[in-house]
Tab-separated table of C-alpha atoms and ligand atoms in Angstrom:
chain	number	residue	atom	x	y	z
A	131	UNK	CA	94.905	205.887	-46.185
A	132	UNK	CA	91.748	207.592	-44.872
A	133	UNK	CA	89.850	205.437	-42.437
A	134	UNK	CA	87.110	203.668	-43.796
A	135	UNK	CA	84.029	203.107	-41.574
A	136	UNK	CA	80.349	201.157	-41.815
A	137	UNK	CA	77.864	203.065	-39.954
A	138	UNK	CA	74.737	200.399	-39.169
A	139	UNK	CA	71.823	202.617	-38.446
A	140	UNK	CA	69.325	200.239	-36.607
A	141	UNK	CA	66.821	203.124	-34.983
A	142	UNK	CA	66.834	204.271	-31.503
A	143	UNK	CA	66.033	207.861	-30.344
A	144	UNK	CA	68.902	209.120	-31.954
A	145	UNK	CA	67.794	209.375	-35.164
A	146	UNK	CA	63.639	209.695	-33.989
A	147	UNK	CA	61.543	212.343	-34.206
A	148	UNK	CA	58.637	214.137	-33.235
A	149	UNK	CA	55.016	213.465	-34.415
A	150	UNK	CA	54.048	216.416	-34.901
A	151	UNK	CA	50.336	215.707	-33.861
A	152	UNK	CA	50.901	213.036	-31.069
A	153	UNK	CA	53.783	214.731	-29.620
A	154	UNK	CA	55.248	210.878	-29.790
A	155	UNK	CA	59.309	209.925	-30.967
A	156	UNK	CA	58.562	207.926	-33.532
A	157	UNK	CA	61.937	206.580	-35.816
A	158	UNK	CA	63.449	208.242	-38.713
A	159	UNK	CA	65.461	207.641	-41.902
A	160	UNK	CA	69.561	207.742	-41.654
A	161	UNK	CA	69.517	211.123	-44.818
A	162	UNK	CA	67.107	212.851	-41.893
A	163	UNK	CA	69.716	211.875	-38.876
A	164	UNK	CA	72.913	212.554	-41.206
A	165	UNK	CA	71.608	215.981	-42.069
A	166	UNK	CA	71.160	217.203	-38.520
A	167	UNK	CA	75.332	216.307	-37.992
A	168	UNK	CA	76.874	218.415	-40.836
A	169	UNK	CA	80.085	217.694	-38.408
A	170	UNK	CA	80.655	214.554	-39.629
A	171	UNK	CA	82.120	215.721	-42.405
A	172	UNK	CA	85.526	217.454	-41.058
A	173	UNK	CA	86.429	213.989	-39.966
A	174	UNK	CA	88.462	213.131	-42.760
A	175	UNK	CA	86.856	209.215	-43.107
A	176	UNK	CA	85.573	207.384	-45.669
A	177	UNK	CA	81.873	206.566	-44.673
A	178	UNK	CA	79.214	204.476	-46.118
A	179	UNK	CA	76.088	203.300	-44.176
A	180	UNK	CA	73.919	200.238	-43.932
A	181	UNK	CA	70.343	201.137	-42.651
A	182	UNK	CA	67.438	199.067	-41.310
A	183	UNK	CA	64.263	199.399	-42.918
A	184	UNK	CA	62.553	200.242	-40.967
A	185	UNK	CA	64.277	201.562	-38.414
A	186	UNK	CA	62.802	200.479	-35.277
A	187	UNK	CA	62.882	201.214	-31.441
A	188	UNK	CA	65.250	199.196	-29.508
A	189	UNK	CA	62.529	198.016	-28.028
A	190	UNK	CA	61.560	195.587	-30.221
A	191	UNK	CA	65.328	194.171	-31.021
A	192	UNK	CA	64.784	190.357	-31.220
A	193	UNK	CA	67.211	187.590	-32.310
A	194	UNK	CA	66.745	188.407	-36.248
A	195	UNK	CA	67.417	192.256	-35.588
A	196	UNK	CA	71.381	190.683	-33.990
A	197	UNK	CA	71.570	188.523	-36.766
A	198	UNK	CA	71.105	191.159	-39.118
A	199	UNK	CA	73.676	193.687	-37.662
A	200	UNK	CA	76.556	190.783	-37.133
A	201	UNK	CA	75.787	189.919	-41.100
A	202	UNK	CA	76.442	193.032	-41.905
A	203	UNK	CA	79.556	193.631	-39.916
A	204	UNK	CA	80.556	190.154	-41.140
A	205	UNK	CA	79.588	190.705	-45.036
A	206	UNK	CA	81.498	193.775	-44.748
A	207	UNK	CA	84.381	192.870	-42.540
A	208	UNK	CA	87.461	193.299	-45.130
A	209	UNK	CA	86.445	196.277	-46.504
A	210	UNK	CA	86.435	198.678	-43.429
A	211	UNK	CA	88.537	199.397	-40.853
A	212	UNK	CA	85.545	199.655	-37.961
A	213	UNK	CA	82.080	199.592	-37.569
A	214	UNK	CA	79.650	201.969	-35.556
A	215	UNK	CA	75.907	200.787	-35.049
A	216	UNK	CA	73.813	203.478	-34.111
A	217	UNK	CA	70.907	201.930	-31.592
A	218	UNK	CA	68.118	202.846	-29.000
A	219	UNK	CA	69.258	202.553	-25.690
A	220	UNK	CA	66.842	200.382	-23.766
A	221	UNK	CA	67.801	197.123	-25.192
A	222	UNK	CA	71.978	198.170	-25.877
A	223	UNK	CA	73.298	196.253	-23.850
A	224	UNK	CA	71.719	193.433	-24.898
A	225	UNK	CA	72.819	193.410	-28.533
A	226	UNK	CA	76.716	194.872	-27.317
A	227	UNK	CA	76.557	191.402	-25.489
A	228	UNK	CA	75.097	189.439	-28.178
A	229	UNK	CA	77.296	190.937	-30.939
A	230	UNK	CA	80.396	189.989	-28.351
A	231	UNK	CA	79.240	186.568	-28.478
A	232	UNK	CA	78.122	185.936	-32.540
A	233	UNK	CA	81.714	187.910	-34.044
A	234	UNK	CA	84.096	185.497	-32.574
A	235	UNK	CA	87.752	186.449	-33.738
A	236	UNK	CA	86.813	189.953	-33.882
A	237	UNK	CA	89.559	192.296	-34.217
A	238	UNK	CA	88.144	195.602	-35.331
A	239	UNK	CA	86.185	197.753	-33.260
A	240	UNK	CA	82.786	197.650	-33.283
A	241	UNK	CA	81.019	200.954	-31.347
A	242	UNK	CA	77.460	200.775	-30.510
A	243	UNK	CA	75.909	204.616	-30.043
A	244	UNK	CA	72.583	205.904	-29.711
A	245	UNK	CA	71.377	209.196	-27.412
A	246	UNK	CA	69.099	210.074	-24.913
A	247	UNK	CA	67.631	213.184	-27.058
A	248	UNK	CA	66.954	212.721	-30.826
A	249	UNK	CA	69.817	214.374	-33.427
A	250	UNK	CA	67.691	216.918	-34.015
A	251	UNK	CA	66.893	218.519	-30.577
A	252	UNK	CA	69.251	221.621	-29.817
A	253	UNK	CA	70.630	220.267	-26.889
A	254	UNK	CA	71.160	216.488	-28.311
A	255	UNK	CA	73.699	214.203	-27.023
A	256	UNK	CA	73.377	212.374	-30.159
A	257	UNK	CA	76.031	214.455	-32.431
A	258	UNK	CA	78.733	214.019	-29.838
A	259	UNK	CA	78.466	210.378	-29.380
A	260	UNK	CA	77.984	209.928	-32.908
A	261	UNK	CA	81.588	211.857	-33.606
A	262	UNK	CA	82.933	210.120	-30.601
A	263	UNK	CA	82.080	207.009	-31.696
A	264	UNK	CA	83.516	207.677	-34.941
A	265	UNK	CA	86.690	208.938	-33.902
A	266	UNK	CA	87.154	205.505	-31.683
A	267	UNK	CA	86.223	203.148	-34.598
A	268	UNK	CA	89.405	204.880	-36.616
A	269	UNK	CA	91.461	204.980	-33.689
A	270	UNK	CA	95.003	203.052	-34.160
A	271	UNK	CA	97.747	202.492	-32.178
A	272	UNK	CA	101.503	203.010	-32.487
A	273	UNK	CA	101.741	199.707	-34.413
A	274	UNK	CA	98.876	200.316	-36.935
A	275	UNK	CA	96.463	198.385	-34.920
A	276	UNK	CA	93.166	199.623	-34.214
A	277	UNK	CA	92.936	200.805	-30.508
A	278	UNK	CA	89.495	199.018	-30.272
A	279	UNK	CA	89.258	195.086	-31.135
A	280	UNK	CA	86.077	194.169	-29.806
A	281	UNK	CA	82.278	195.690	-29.394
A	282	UNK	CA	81.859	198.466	-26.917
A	283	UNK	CA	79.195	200.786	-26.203
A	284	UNK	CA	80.541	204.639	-26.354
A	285	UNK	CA	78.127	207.056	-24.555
A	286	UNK	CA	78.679	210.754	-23.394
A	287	UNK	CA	81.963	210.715	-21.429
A	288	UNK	CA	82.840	206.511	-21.302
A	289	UNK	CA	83.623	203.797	-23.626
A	290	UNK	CA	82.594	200.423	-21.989
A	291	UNK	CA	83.079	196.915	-22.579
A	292	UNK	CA	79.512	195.875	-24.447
A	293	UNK	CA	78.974	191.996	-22.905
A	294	UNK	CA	80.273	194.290	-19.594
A	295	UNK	CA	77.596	197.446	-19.702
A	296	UNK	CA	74.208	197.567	-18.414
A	297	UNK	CA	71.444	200.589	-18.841
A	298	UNK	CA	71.583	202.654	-15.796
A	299	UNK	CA	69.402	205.902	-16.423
A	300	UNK	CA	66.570	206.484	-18.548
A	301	UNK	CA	67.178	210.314	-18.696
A	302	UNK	CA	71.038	210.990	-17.270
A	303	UNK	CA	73.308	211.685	-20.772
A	304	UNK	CA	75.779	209.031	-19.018
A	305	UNK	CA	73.101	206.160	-19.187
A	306	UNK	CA	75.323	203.482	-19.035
A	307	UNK	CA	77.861	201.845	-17.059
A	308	UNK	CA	79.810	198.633	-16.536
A	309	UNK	CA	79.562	197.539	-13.090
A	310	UNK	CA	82.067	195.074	-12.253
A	311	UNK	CA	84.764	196.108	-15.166
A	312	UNK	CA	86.537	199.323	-15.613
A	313	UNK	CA	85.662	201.874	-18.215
A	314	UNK	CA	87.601	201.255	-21.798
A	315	UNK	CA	88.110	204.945	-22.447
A	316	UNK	CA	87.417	208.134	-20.883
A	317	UNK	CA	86.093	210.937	-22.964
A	318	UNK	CA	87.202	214.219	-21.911
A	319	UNK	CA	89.332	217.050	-23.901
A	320	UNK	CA	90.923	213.625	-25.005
A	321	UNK	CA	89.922	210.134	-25.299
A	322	UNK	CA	91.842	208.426	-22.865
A	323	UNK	CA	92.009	204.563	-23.463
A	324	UNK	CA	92.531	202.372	-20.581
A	325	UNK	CA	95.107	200.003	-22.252
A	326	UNK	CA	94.659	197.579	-19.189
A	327	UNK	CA	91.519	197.020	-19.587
A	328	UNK	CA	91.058	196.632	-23.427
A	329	UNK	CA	91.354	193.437	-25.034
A	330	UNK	CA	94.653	192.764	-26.540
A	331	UNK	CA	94.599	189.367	-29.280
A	332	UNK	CA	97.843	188.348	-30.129
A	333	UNK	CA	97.020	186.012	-32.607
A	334	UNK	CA	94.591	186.974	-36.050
A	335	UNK	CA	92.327	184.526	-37.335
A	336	UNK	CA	89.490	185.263	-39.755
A	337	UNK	CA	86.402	186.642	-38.397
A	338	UNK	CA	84.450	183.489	-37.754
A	339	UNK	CA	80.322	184.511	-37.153
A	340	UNK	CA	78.122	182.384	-35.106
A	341	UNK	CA	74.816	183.463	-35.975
A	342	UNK	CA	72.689	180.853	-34.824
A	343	UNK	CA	70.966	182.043	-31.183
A	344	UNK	CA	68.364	180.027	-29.621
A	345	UNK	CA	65.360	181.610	-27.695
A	346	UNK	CA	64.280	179.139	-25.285
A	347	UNK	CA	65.752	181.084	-22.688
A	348	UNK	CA	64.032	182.948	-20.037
A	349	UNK	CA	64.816	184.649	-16.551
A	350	UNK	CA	63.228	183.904	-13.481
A	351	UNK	CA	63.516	186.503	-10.522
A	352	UNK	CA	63.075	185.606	-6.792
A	353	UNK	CA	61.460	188.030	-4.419
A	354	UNK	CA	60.588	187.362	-0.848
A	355	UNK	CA	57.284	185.669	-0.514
A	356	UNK	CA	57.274	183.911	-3.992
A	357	UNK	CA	55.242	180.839	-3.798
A	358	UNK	CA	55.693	177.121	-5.111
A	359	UNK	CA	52.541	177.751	-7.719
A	360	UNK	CA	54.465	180.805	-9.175
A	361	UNK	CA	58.052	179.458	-9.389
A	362	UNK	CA	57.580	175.732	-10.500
A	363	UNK	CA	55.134	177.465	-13.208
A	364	UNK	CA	58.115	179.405	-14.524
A	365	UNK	CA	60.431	176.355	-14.399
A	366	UNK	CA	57.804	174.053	-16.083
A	367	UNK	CA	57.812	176.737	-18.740
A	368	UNK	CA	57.835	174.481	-22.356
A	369	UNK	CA	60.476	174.101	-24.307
A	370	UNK	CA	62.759	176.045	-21.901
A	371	UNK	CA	66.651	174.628	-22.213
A	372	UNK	CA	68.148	177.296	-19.657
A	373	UNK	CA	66.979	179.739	-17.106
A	374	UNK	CA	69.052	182.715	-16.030
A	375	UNK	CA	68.020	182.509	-11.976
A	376	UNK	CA	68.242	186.344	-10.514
A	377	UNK	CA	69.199	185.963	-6.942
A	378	UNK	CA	69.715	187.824	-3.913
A	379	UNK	CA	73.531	189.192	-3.183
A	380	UNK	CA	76.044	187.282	-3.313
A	381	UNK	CA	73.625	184.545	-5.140
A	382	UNK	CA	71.603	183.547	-2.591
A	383	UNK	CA	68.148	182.000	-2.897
A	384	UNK	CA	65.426	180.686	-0.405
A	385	UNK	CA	66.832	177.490	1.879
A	386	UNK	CA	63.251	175.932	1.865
A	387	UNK	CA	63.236	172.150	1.169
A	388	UNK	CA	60.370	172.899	-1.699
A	389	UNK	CA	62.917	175.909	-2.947
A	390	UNK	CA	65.403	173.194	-3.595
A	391	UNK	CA	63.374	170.505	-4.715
A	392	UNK	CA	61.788	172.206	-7.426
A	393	UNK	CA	65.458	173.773	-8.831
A	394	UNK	CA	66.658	170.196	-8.832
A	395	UNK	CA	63.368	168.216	-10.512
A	396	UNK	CA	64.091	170.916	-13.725
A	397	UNK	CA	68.076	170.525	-13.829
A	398	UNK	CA	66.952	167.182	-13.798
A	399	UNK	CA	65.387	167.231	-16.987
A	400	UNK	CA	68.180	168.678	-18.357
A	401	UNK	CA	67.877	172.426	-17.809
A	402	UNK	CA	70.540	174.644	-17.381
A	403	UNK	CA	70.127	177.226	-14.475
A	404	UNK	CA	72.405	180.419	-14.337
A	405	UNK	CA	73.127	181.843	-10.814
A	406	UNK	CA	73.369	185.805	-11.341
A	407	UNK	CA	72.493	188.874	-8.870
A	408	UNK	CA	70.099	190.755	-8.609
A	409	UNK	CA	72.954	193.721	-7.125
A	410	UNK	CA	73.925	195.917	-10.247
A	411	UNK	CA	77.904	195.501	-8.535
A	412	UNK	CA	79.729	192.070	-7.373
A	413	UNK	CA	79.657	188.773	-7.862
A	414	UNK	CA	78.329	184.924	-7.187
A	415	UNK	CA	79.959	183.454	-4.310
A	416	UNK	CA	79.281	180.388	-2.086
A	417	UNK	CA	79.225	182.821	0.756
A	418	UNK	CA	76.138	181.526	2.530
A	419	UNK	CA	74.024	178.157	2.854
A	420	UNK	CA	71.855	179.636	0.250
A	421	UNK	CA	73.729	180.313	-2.432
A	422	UNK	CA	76.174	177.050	-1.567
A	423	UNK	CA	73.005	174.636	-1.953
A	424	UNK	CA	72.440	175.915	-5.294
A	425	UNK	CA	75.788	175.233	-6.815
A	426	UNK	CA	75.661	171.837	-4.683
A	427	UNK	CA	73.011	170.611	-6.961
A	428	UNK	CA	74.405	171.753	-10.308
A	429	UNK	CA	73.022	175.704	-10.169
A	430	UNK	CA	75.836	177.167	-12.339
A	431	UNK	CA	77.325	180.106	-10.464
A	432	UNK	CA	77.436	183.425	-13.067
A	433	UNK	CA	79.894	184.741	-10.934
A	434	UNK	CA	80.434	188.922	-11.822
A	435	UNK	CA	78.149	188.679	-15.255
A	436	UNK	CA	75.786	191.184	-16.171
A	437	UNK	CA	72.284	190.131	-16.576
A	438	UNK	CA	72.317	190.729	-20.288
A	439	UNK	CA	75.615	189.008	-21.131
A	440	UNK	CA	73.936	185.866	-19.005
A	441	UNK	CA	70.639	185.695	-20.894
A	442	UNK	CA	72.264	186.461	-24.589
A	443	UNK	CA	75.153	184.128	-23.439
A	444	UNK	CA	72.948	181.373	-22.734
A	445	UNK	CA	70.800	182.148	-26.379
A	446	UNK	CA	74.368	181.481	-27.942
A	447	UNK	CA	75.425	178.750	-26.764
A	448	UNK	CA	72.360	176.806	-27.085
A	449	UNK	CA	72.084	178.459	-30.509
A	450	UNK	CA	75.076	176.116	-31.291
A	451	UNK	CA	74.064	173.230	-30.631
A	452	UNK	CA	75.722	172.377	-27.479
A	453	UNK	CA	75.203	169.920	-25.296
A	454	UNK	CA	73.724	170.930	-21.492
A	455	UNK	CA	77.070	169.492	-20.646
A	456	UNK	CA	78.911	171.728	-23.247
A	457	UNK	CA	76.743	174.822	-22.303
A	458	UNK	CA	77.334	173.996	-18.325
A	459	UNK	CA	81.403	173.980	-19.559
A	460	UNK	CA	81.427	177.738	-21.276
A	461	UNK	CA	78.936	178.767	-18.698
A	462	UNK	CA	82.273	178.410	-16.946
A	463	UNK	CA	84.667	180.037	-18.981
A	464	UNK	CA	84.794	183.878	-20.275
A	465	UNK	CA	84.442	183.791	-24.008
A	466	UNK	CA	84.982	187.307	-24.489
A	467	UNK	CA	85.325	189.478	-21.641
A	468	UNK	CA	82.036	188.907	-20.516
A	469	UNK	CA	82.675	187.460	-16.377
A	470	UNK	CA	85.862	186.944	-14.428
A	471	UNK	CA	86.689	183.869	-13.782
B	85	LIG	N1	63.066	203.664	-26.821
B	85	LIG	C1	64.302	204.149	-27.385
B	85	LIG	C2	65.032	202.952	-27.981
B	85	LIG	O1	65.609	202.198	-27.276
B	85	LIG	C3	65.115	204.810	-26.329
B	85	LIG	C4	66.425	205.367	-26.780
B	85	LIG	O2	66.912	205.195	-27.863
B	85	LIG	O3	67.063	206.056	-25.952
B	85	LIG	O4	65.001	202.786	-29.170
């Protein structure tokens, strides 16, 4: 049986091109990016496509945009063997982490792509990490199994965990990276997966979707010299049910006695707070007074999570309903991958 793959075309540079009077990337239809990779078909795969319309600039990816990818995927889930969404790269990421999150049970890969240079350029990236991508999403094991059973983000010469990766260049064809977990395949003259670090179910239950994320979430960084006016401004934000708190090192914050007092007056109304660095590498620790006040008064520590699996995270969880207590509990626990705990 040939492998049978979605592709989700959501926009992104990869498929963009150039106005030709404003010289600005501007997103194109799937038939325009499809042409420019003639490639595709020597891979002997059964392929259809789902495309957004329009196709936008991962810049604008919002809540609906995840909603309507993991529909898709779900919609679609028994009739293909993977999925590859092709997506800009400045908000990636955020919807690898989100997508981790909204497919629970997922046991067929899901490979997010996109490029640095649109399909059409001579020297794109784009037609290799589309084929890559490809290739990984029909990739089985000795058993039958597909090599991949969860989302990942496959660019240039890595496959990474998605709720794991994090934008690191704007311009290097390696552009992304997971900090604090090792790569899930290395693409050379042969895609090497890391079986160690891949995630290996043992039991199958159905795909079950969550698709319900919540937005009152927001991020508040600290910088030396931020004032009372500016930070209790942020944490009196309305509506607000959890704040993703981006802290020096090892999760430390200011000591001040108005520092504290204003973190514990909004987890006293109920609001959950989310310890994470502001370091791209390590983790949350109770290493100094700082960071050991904040988990004192209830500060939830993210430990080794990326920024974007923290915010999206926190969007899910509230997006079911959960209690502060419940949300406090996962906050917790790795649902997916996502922090080492
Ligand atoms: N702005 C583009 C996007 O994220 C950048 C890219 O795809 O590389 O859609």
């Amino acid at each position: 049986m040939k492998p049978r793959l979605l592709i989700i075309y959501t926009g992104g540079t990869i498929g963009m091109i150039e106005d030709a009077e404003t010289k600005v990337l501007k997103p194109f239809d799937f038939t325009h990016l499809m042409e420019n990779v003639p490639k595709v078909k020597m891979l002997d795969y059964e392929i259809e496509n789902i495309q957004f319309d329009p196709p936008i600039d991962s810049s604008d990816m919002n809540i609906s945009h995840w909603q309507e990818i993991a529909r898709a995927i779900a919609d679609n889930y028994d009739r293909f063997d993977g999925f590859v969404v092709l997506h800009g790269t400045d908000t990636m990421a955020y919807t690898a982490s989100a997508l981790s999150f909204m497919l629970e049970n997922l046991r067929k890969p899901v490979i997010i792509t996109g490029s640095q240079l649109p399909i059409g350029e001579v020297r794109t990236d784009g037609e290799e990490n589309l084929i890559t991508a490809l290739q990984i999403a029909a990739a089985r094991n000795q058993h039958g199994k597909p090599m991949v059973q969860e989302v990942a983000i496959l660019f240039e010469n890595y496959l990474w965990r998605g709720n794991r990766s994090t934008k690191r260049s704007a311009d290097n064809f390696n552009a992304f990276k997971s900090n604090n977990y090792p790569q899930l395949a290395k693409i050379g003259l042969d895609i090497q997966f890391n079986n160690d670090a891949l995630v290996h179910p043992v039991t199958d239950p159905p795909l079950n979707p969550r698709l319900g994320m919540d937005d009152a979430v927001m991020s508040i960084d600290l910088f030396p010299g931020i004032s009372e006016a500016v930070l209790r401004h942020q944490l009196n934000t309305p509506g607000i049910k959890g704040i993703v708190l981006r802290t020096f090192g090892a999760g430390n914050s200011l000591t001040a006695d108005w520092f504290i007092s204003a973190i514990k007056d909004t987890l006293d109304r109920g609001v959950i707070i989310l310890n994470v660095t502001q370091c791209p590498t390590g983790s949350v620790r109770s290493r100094y007074l700082a960071a050991g006040l904040l988990a004192e008064i209830g500060v939830v520590p993210g430990r080794d999570i990326t920024f974007e699996a923290a915010l999206t995270k926190m969007m899910f969880l509230f997006g079911m309903g959960l209690s502060p207590a419940a949300v406090r509990n996962y906050l917790n626990t790795a649902l997916c991958g996502e922090v080492t705990v």
